[in-house]
Structures are given as structure tokens and as C-alpha cells.
Coordinates of C-alpha atoms in Angstrom, one line a residue:
M1 CA -29.0 -47.4 19.0
T2 CA -31.0 -49.0 16.2
T3 CA -32.4 -52.3 17.2
A4 CA -32.3 -55.5 15.1
R5 CA -36.1 -55.3 14.5
E6 CA -35.8 -51.6 13.3
T7 CA -32.9 -52.6 11.0
V8 CA -35.0 -55.3 9.3
K9 CA -37.7 -52.7 8.7
T10 CA -35.3 -50.4 6.8
G11 CA -34.9 -52.9 4.0
R12 CA -32.1 -55.2 2.7
A13 CA -31.1 -53.7 -0.6
R14 CA -27.6 -53.2 0.8
W15 CA -27.2 -57.0 1.2
G16 CA -28.0 -57.5 -2.4
I17 CA -25.1 -55.1 -3.3
A18 CA -22.9 -57.2 -0.9
G19 CA -23.9 -60.2 -3.0
V20 CA -22.9 -58.5 -6.3
L21 CA -19.6 -57.5 -4.8
G22 CA -19.0 -61.0 -3.5
V23 CA -19.8 -62.6 -6.9
G24 CA -17.2 -60.3 -8.4
M25 CA -14.6 -61.5 -5.9
F26 CA -15.5 -65.1 -6.6
V27 CA -14.9 -64.7 -10.3
N28 CA -11.8 -62.5 -9.7
Y29 CA -10.1 -65.1 -7.6
I30 CA -11.0 -68.1 -9.8
D31 CA -9.1 -66.1 -12.5
R32 CA -6.1 -66.2 -10.1
V33 CA -6.4 -69.8 -8.9
N34 CA -6.6 -71.4 -12.4
L35 CA -2.9 -70.9 -12.9
S36 CA -2.0 -72.6 -9.6
I37 CA -4.0 -75.6 -10.6
A38 CA -2.7 -75.7 -14.2
A39 CA 0.9 -75.0 -13.0
P40 CA 2.2 -78.7 -13.0
E41 CA 0.8 -79.2 -16.5
I42 CA 2.2 -75.9 -17.8
M43 CA 5.6 -76.7 -16.3
R44 CA 5.6 -80.0 -18.1
D45 CA 4.2 -78.5 -21.3
F46 CA 6.7 -75.6 -21.5
E47 CA 9.5 -77.4 -19.7
I48 CA 10.1 -74.7 -17.1
S49 CA 11.5 -74.9 -13.5
A50 CA 9.8 -74.0 -10.2
S51 CA 11.6 -70.7 -10.1
Q52 CA 10.3 -69.8 -13.6
M53 CA 6.8 -70.9 -12.6
G54 CA 7.1 -68.6 -9.5
L55 CA 7.9 -65.7 -11.8
L56 CA 4.9 -66.5 -14.1
S57 CA 2.7 -66.9 -11.0
S58 CA 3.8 -63.4 -9.8
A59 CA 3.5 -61.7 -13.2
F60 CA -0.2 -60.9 -12.6
L61 CA 0.9 -59.0 -9.5
W62 CA 3.4 -56.8 -11.3
T63 CA 0.8 -54.8 -13.1
Y64 CA -1.8 -55.3 -10.3
A65 CA 0.5 -53.8 -7.6
M66 CA 1.9 -51.1 -9.8
L67 CA -1.6 -49.7 -10.5
Q68 CA -2.8 -49.7 -6.9
L69 CA -1.7 -46.2 -6.1
P70 CA -3.2 -44.5 -9.2
I71 CA -6.3 -46.8 -9.3
G72 CA -7.4 -45.8 -5.8
S73 CA -7.5 -42.1 -6.8
I74 CA -9.3 -43.0 -10.1
V75 CA -12.0 -44.9 -8.2
D76 CA -12.4 -41.9 -5.9
R77 CA -12.8 -39.5 -8.8
I78 CA -14.7 -41.6 -11.4
G79 CA -16.7 -43.9 -9.1
V80 CA -16.9 -47.6 -8.5
R81 CA -19.6 -48.4 -11.1
W82 CA -17.8 -47.5 -14.3
V83 CA -14.3 -48.5 -13.2
N84 CA -15.4 -52.0 -12.5
R85 CA -17.3 -52.3 -15.8
V86 CA -14.1 -51.7 -17.7
A87 CA -12.2 -54.0 -15.3
A88 CA -14.5 -57.0 -15.7
A89 CA -14.2 -56.7 -19.5
L90 CA -10.4 -57.0 -19.2
W91 CA -10.8 -60.2 -17.0
A92 CA -12.4 -61.9 -19.9
V93 CA -9.8 -60.7 -22.5
A94 CA -7.0 -62.0 -20.3
S95 CA -8.6 -65.4 -19.7
F96 CA -9.3 -66.1 -23.3
A97 CA -5.8 -64.9 -24.3
S98 CA -4.3 -67.3 -21.7
A99 CA -6.4 -70.2 -23.2
A100 CA -5.0 -69.4 -26.6
A101 CA -1.3 -69.3 -25.4
G102 CA 1.0 -71.7 -27.2
G103 CA 4.1 -70.6 -25.4
L104 CA 5.3 -68.8 -22.3
G105 CA 5.3 -65.3 -23.9
L106 CA 1.6 -65.0 -24.5
L107 CA 0.7 -66.6 -21.2
L108 CA 3.0 -64.1 -19.4
A109 CA 1.4 -61.1 -21.4
S110 CA -2.1 -62.4 -20.5
R111 CA -1.3 -62.5 -16.8
L112 CA 0.0 -58.9 -17.0
V113 CA -3.4 -57.8 -18.6
L114 CA -5.2 -59.7 -15.9
G115 CA -3.3 -57.6 -13.3
V116 CA -4.5 -54.4 -15.0
G117 CA -8.1 -55.6 -15.0
E118 CA -8.2 -56.8 -11.5
A119 CA -6.4 -53.8 -10.0
P120 CA -9.5 -51.9 -9.1
T121 CA -11.4 -54.8 -7.5
I122 CA -10.4 -54.5 -3.9
P123 CA -10.1 -50.7 -3.5
A124 CA -13.4 -50.3 -5.4
G125 CA -15.0 -53.0 -3.2
W126 CA -13.8 -51.4 0.0
K127 CA -15.1 -48.0 -1.2
A128 CA -18.5 -49.5 -2.1
I129 CA -18.8 -51.1 1.3
G130 CA -18.0 -47.8 2.9
Q131 CA -20.8 -46.1 0.9
W132 CA -23.4 -48.9 1.3
F133 CA -23.0 -50.1 4.9
P134 CA -23.1 -48.5 8.4
R135 CA -20.0 -48.9 10.5
Q136 CA -21.5 -51.7 12.7
E137 CA -22.2 -53.9 9.6
R138 CA -19.0 -53.6 7.7
G139 CA -17.4 -56.7 9.3
T140 CA -20.2 -58.9 7.9
A141 CA -20.2 -57.0 4.5
T142 CA -16.4 -57.4 4.2
A143 CA -16.7 -61.1 5.2
I144 CA -19.1 -61.6 2.3
F145 CA -16.8 -59.7 0.0
D146 CA -13.6 -61.5 0.9
G147 CA -15.2 -64.8 1.9
C148 CA -16.3 -65.2 -1.7
A149 CA -12.6 -65.1 -2.7
K150 CA -12.0 -68.0 -0.4
A151 CA -15.2 -69.7 -1.7
S152 CA -13.7 -69.6 -5.2
N153 CA -10.9 -71.8 -3.9
V154 CA -13.4 -74.3 -2.4
L155 CA -15.5 -74.5 -5.5
G156 CA -13.0 -73.4 -8.2
I157 CA -10.1 -75.7 -7.3
P158 CA -11.9 -79.0 -7.9
V159 CA -13.6 -77.7 -11.0
M160 CA -10.2 -76.4 -12.4
A161 CA -8.6 -79.7 -11.5
F162 CA -11.3 -81.6 -13.3
L163 CA -11.0 -79.4 -16.4
V164 CA -7.3 -79.7 -16.5
T165 CA -7.2 -83.5 -16.1
T166 CA -10.1 -84.2 -18.3
F167 CA -9.3 -81.8 -21.1
S168 CA -6.2 -79.6 -20.8
W169 CA -4.9 -76.6 -18.9
H170 CA -6.3 -74.4 -21.7
A171 CA -9.9 -75.5 -20.7
A172 CA -9.5 -73.9 -17.3
F173 CA -8.9 -70.5 -18.8
L174 CA -11.8 -70.8 -21.3
F175 CA -14.0 -71.5 -18.3
T176 CA -12.9 -68.4 -16.4
G177 CA -13.3 -66.3 -19.5
A178 CA -16.9 -67.3 -19.8
L179 CA -17.5 -66.5 -16.1
S180 CA -16.0 -63.1 -16.5
V181 CA -18.3 -62.3 -19.4
A182 CA -21.3 -63.4 -17.3
Y183 CA -20.2 -61.2 -14.4
L184 CA -19.7 -58.2 -16.6
L185 CA -23.4 -58.4 -17.4
V186 CA -24.4 -58.9 -13.7
W187 CA -22.4 -55.9 -12.7
W188 CA -23.5 -53.7 -15.6
F189 CA -27.2 -54.1 -14.8
L190 CA -27.3 -54.6 -11.0
Y191 CA -24.7 -52.4 -9.3
L192 CA -25.9 -48.8 -8.4
T193 CA -24.7 -46.3 -5.9
P194 CA -27.1 -45.6 -3.0
K195 CA -28.4 -42.4 -4.5
Q196 CA -29.0 -44.1 -7.9
A197 CA -30.7 -47.0 -6.2
L198 CA -32.9 -44.6 -4.2
A199 CA -33.9 -42.6 -7.4
R200 CA -34.8 -45.8 -9.2
G201 CA -36.9 -47.3 -6.4
R202 CA -34.5 -50.1 -5.5
L203 CA -33.6 -48.6 -2.1
T204 CA -36.2 -47.3 0.4
E205 CA -35.9 -43.9 2.1
A206 CA -35.7 -45.7 5.4
E207 CA -32.7 -47.9 4.4
F208 CA -31.0 -44.9 2.8
A209 CA -31.4 -42.9 6.1
Y210 CA -30.3 -45.9 8.1
I211 CA -26.9 -46.4 6.3
R212 CA -26.2 -42.7 6.2
E213 CA -27.0 -42.0 9.8
N214 CA -24.8 -44.8 11.0
G215 CA -21.6 -43.7 9.3
A216 CA -21.8 -44.6 5.6
E217 CA -19.6 -42.5 3.3
D218 CA -21.4 -39.9 1.1
E219 CA -20.9 -41.1 -2.5
D220 CA -20.7 -37.5 -3.6
A221 CA -17.8 -36.7 -1.2
T222 CA -14.7 -36.1 -3.4
N223 CA -11.1 -35.6 -2.4
T224 CA -9.9 -32.0 -2.7
G225 CA -6.7 -31.0 -4.3
S226 CA -4.5 -33.2 -6.5
S227 CA -4.2 -36.9 -6.4
L228 CA -0.5 -36.6 -5.6
R229 CA -1.3 -34.3 -2.6
G230 CA -3.8 -36.9 -1.3
L231 CA -1.3 -39.7 -1.7
G232 CA 1.5 -37.7 -0.1
H233 CA -0.8 -36.8 2.9
L234 CA -1.8 -40.4 3.5
L235 CA 1.8 -41.8 3.0
R236 CA 3.0 -39.5 5.8
R237 CA 0.5 -41.0 8.3
R238 CA 1.6 -43.7 10.7
K239 CA -1.9 -45.3 10.6
T240 CA -1.5 -45.8 6.9
W241 CA 1.7 -47.8 7.3
G242 CA 0.4 -49.8 10.3
L243 CA -2.6 -50.9 8.3
A244 CA -0.7 -51.5 5.1
L245 CA 2.1 -53.6 6.5
G246 CA -0.3 -55.6 8.7
Y247 CA -2.5 -56.4 5.7
A248 CA 0.6 -57.1 3.7
S249 CA 1.6 -59.9 6.0
Y250 CA -1.8 -61.6 5.4
T251 CA -1.4 -61.2 1.6
Y252 CA 2.1 -62.8 1.6
A253 CA 0.8 -65.9 3.5
Y254 CA -2.4 -66.0 1.3
Y255 CA -0.4 -66.0 -1.9
V256 CA 1.9 -68.7 -0.7
L257 CA -1.1 -71.0 -0.2
L258 CA -2.9 -69.8 -3.3
T259 CA -0.1 -70.3 -5.7
W260 CA 1.8 -73.2 -4.2
L261 CA -0.6 -75.5 -2.3
P262 CA -1.3 -77.9 -5.1
G263 CA 2.4 -78.0 -6.0
Y264 CA 3.3 -78.6 -2.3
L265 CA 1.0 -81.6 -2.0
E266 CA 2.4 -83.1 -5.2
K267 CA 6.0 -82.5 -4.4
Q268 CA 6.0 -83.3 -0.7
F269 CA 3.5 -86.2 -0.7
G270 CA 3.2 -87.3 -4.3
V271 CA -0.5 -86.3 -4.5
K272 CA -1.8 -86.3 -8.1
L273 CA -3.5 -83.3 -9.5
L274 CA -7.1 -84.3 -9.3
A275 CA -6.8 -85.6 -5.7
G276 CA -4.7 -82.6 -4.9
G277 CA -7.6 -80.4 -6.1
V278 CA -9.9 -82.1 -3.6
Y279 CA -7.4 -81.9 -0.7
T280 CA -6.6 -78.2 -1.5
M281 CA -10.3 -77.5 -1.1
I282 CA -10.3 -78.5 2.6
P283 CA -8.3 -75.5 4.0
W284 CA -10.3 -73.0 2.0
L285 CA -13.6 -74.6 3.1
V286 CA -12.5 -74.2 6.8
A287 CA -11.4 -70.6 6.0
V288 CA -14.7 -69.6 4.5
A289 CA -16.7 -71.0 7.4
A290 CA -14.5 -69.2 9.9
Q291 CA -14.6 -65.9 8.0
F292 CA -18.4 -65.8 7.8
L293 CA -19.2 -67.0 11.3
I294 CA -16.4 -65.3 13.3
A295 CA -15.0 -62.4 11.4
G296 CA -18.3 -61.2 10.1
V297 CA -21.2 -62.0 12.4
V298 CA -19.4 -62.3 15.8
M299 CA -17.2 -59.3 15.3
D300 CA -20.1 -57.0 14.3
R301 CA -22.1 -58.1 17.3
L302 CA -19.2 -57.5 19.7
I303 CA -18.7 -54.0 18.2
A304 CA -22.4 -53.2 18.5
R305 CA -22.5 -54.4 22.1
S306 CA -19.3 -52.8 23.4
G307 CA -19.1 -49.7 21.2
D308 CA -15.3 -50.0 21.2
E309 CA -14.2 -50.6 17.6
T310 CA -10.5 -50.4 18.3
K311 CA -10.5 -52.9 21.1
V312 CA -12.7 -55.5 19.3
R313 CA -10.9 -55.3 16.0
R314 CA -7.5 -55.4 17.6
I315 CA -8.4 -58.5 19.6
V316 CA -9.8 -60.2 16.5
L317 CA -6.7 -59.2 14.5
V318 CA -4.1 -60.4 17.0
V319 CA -5.9 -63.7 17.9
S320 CA -6.5 -64.5 14.2
M321 CA -3.0 -63.7 13.1
L322 CA -1.6 -65.8 16.0
V323 CA -3.8 -68.7 14.8
S324 CA -2.6 -68.2 11.2
L325 CA 1.0 -69.0 12.4
S326 CA -0.2 -72.7 12.2
V327 CA 0.8 -72.6 8.5
A328 CA 4.4 -72.9 9.6
G329 CA 3.5 -76.3 11.2
A330 CA 3.2 -77.7 7.7
A331 CA 7.0 -77.5 7.5
Y332 CA 7.1 -80.4 9.9
A333 CA 4.1 -82.5 8.6
D334 CA 4.9 -86.1 7.8
S335 CA 1.6 -86.9 6.1
V336 CA -1.1 -85.3 4.0
A337 CA -3.6 -85.4 6.9
V338 CA -1.3 -83.6 9.4
A339 CA -0.4 -81.0 6.7
L340 CA -4.0 -80.3 6.0
V341 CA -4.8 -79.8 9.7
F342 CA -2.0 -77.2 10.1
L343 CA -2.9 -75.6 6.8
S344 CA -6.7 -75.5 7.6
I345 CA -6.1 -73.9 11.0
G346 CA -3.7 -71.4 9.5
A347 CA -6.1 -70.6 6.6
A348 CA -8.9 -70.0 9.0
G349 CA -6.8 -67.6 11.0
L350 CA -5.9 -65.7 7.9
A351 CA -9.5 -65.5 6.7
V352 CA -10.7 -64.2 10.1
S353 CA -8.1 -61.4 10.0
V354 CA -9.3 -60.0 6.7
P355 CA -12.7 -58.4 7.6
A356 CA -11.2 -57.0 10.8
G357 CA -8.2 -55.5 8.8
A358 CA -9.9 -54.6 5.5
S359 CA -12.9 -52.8 7.1
I360 CA -10.5 -50.4 8.8
V361 CA -9.7 -48.7 5.5
A362 CA -13.2 -47.1 5.3
L363 CA -13.0 -46.3 9.1
I364 CA -9.8 -44.4 9.1
A365 CA -9.8 -42.8 5.7
P366 CA -10.7 -39.1 5.4
Q367 CA -14.0 -38.4 3.6
G368 CA -13.5 -38.9 -0.1
F369 CA -10.1 -40.7 0.3
T370 CA -11.3 -44.3 0.9
G371 CA -10.2 -45.5 -2.6
T372 CA -6.9 -43.7 -2.3
L373 CA -6.1 -45.3 1.0
G374 CA -7.4 -48.7 -0.2
G375 CA -5.0 -48.4 -3.2
I376 CA -2.0 -47.6 -0.9
V377 CA -2.9 -50.6 1.4
N378 CA -3.4 -52.9 -1.5
F379 CA -0.2 -51.7 -3.3
V380 CA 2.0 -52.4 -0.3
A381 CA 0.2 -55.7 0.3
N382 CA 0.8 -56.9 -3.2
L383 CA 4.5 -56.0 -3.2
F384 CA 4.6 -58.8 -0.5
G385 CA 2.3 -60.8 -2.7
I386 CA 4.7 -60.6 -5.6
A387 CA 7.5 -61.8 -3.4
A388 CA 5.5 -64.8 -2.0
P389 CA 5.5 -67.2 -5.0
I390 CA 9.1 -66.1 -6.1
V391 CA 10.6 -66.6 -2.6
T392 CA 8.7 -69.9 -2.2
G393 CA 9.8 -71.2 -5.6
A394 CA 13.4 -70.2 -4.9
V395 CA 13.4 -71.9 -1.5
V396 CA 12.0 -75.1 -3.0
D397 CA 14.6 -75.1 -5.7
V398 CA 17.5 -74.6 -3.2
T399 CA 16.3 -76.9 -0.4
G400 CA 14.2 -79.4 -2.3
S401 CA 11.3 -79.0 0.1
F402 CA 8.7 -76.5 1.3
A403 CA 9.8 -76.4 5.0
G404 CA 11.8 -73.3 4.7
A405 CA 9.1 -71.5 2.7
F406 CA 6.5 -72.1 5.4
L407 CA 8.9 -70.9 8.2
V408 CA 9.5 -67.7 6.2
T409 CA 5.7 -67.2 6.1
G410 CA 5.5 -67.5 9.8
V411 CA 8.1 -64.8 10.3
V412 CA 6.2 -62.5 8.0
L413 CA 3.0 -63.0 10.0
V414 CA 4.7 -62.2 13.3
A415 CA 5.9 -58.9 11.8
G416 CA 2.3 -58.2 10.7
I417 CA 1.0 -58.7 14.2
L418 CA 3.4 -56.0 15.4
C419 CA 2.3 -53.6 12.8
Y420 CA -1.4 -54.0 13.6
T421 CA -0.8 -53.5 17.3
L422 CA 2.2 -51.1 17.7
V423 CA 2.0 -49.0 14.5
L424 CA -1.7 -48.7 13.6
G425 CA -2.9 -47.1 16.9
R426 CA -6.6 -46.2 17.5
I427 CA -9.1 -46.9 14.7
E428 CA -10.4 -43.4 14.0
P429 CA -10.5 -41.2 10.9
M430 CA -7.3 -39.4 9.8
P431 CA -7.6 -35.7 9.1
A432 CA -8.1 -34.6 5.5
P433 CA -5.3 -32.7 3.8
E434 CA -7.0 -29.3 4.1
T435 CA -7.4 -29.7 7.8
E436 CA -3.8 -30.8 8.5
R437 CA -1.6 -28.3 10.3
G438 CA 2.0 -27.8 9.7

């Protein structure tokens, strides 16, 4: 087994790549959170109901989810580098179009374009991590990748709230458009595949050997046969559905918090937008800390020490998902402080579950099919994500409070625990289509 000292000697170029991937997730999720912060002002400006706002909030997910199945295969065939270049350009177009919206129609169209642009982000990120990181470091790498999404809530929410209250909701979208342009330049010039980085002197021979000898995917590995054959093969596997539905339960809960947390604080406790932006930052700050410290560093050390990936990841998944059930406690909170305690504990549990769950994609996918499997997982997850703001808005309209919505979230999380434990099975590679019998 490679020691920590030997690992340091190999180089740290891979962690720079993790940083580039993380910055992309940061910008990506600020593009999503801006609407949740601007939602109260947009509802007043366009005179729309909570149900209509729920539909608008989910519009991004319509195109995003629809493209997950084909985009995974596209990433496998074209590669992470060029797919994400095109994607980042679309983020900027969507944000600037949103800022220019004078009515619900253009704003809705802009969110659909944003869904197209952001569709490759997670499958491509999971594939890049699979290519750049050895198995025993993927928890930390995934924690950086996904933790930056949570960090966007910590930093982005108060900034968005300031822009909306000081200027207008249009300013929030101008800001994210500028960020998207900046990231496009960062990605264009800094992201390389391991072999490209080796050829250009940005990656040492020792580090390249280290990541390859410890389970990193060969970037030249391609899926054989048609994309439809690969999809059909993976869709018939029990492991695919255990992982997809388990991850979907996290996505549902995450989107409830992402799209409705400011509105919940305003409706339930009369918290104004700017103060709500600061309060909303608290659960995400706790989530980021938990994800980096527990889901990344601790999980990887436990795996390296025990050598049993299935046992460690399953324990982390089950415990973190049980903790995430705390979000249901917000249904009974009688003050902002109590609500924030429940929401912070629940958000931390959700955050810890992500590296444990998401890193499984590259561990169980056949060689050359990581993007395809990632697309399937993200497709199923975002069907649940589409439902989250719509169901929440409908429950609020019918009941006049968020209590029922948080209880529904708790039920979904329990179902996710069952999928991760009973359906997924051992964490080991599935056979490729050409080796499958029968």
C-alpha cells in the first residue's frame, strides 16, 4: 500500500484539477440559487402564485433531466474537456437572458437553456474524478467537487440577497452571467486530461503512475457498441437502480431546501429577504464543513485503513441519510432558531451522503461507461428534483404552511436509505456489455 509520504512525492496536480472542477460546481450552483433568492421579488413583479413559482423553479430541471441519458454517452465519446467548454458558454447565455427578461416567458425560456448548459456538469465531473483520482482518494475529490456546490449557497445566497435588495432581481442574473464567462476562461486554459497534462509537463510520471496503478480509469477507454446498447445494459442492472434511486432521494431533499428555504423563512416566520439570505447561509455552512471533514477526509482514511469499500461507504450512507431526516423536524419548529437547528443538521447529513454515494458511480461502472452510468443516475435523481419544488409549492398552497412538505421529504429519504442498503448490493464493477452472458 502506498504510504502518505510516498503519495506526497508523486505530486499534487490532481488536486489542482479537483479545484477546477470545484470552481465549476460553485458557479453552476450559484446559477441555480439566484432564482430562489429572487423568487419573492419575481412573484411580486410578475404577480404569480407559489404553484407557478414552483413550475418556474423546476423549468431548469426539465431540459437538465431530459438530457442526462444522452449527455452521459456524449461525455464518454467526446470527452470531458470539450463538452464542458460548450456547456459553460451556455451558462453565460442563460444568465444574461434571464437578466433581460421582462416577463415570465423569456425567464422560463432562459431556465430551459440553463438546463441544457448544466446537463453535462455532474456526469462529466464524476468521469473526470474517475480518470484523475485513485480509488482511495475519490471521497475527498468528490467532497471538493460537491462541497463547492454547497459553498455557493454559503457565499452566493447573501451576495444574491444583497444584489436583489440593493438593485433588483435582474442584477443577480447579471452577476452570475459574468461569473460564467470567467469560469469558461478558467476551464478552457486549465483543464487537461491526465495524458495531456503529462505530455505538457503539468503532471509528473510518478503522479501519473500513482493514479493509474490505484484504479483511475484510462481516459482512452471507450464504450463498445452503440450508446443504446450501453444504456440498455446498465438499465437492466440492479446496482444501477439501487444507486440511482438512493441518490434521487438526496436530490429531492436538496432541491426542497435550495428552491424554497428563503420562501419558507419568509412565509413561516416573516423573515425579510436580506435577513433570510443570512439565515439561509447557516445550514449550508454547516453542510460544507461536514462534507469536507467527514465525507471526504474521514471516509477515505477509513477505506484506506480497512480496505472494505462496501462496508465503509454503506455505513457512511446509512448514518448520514438517517441524520438528514432532521429536515422533517422543521415541520414542527416554532421559531427561526429551532428551524435552523433542524435544517442545519439535516443539510449536514445530506452533504455527507453525497461523496459516499456519488463516488460509487466510477467504482461500479464498466470501463468506458462512467459517463453513461452517471447520466442515468443523474437523470433519475433529477426527475425527483423536478418534483421537489412543484410538490412543495402545491402543498404550501393547499395547507398554507411548509409542514406537510417537510414530512414528504422525510418519507422520500427513508425510501432512499432502503435503496442504498437493500438494492445496491456490493460496491464492485458491473460487467461490460460484451462480457455479459445470456
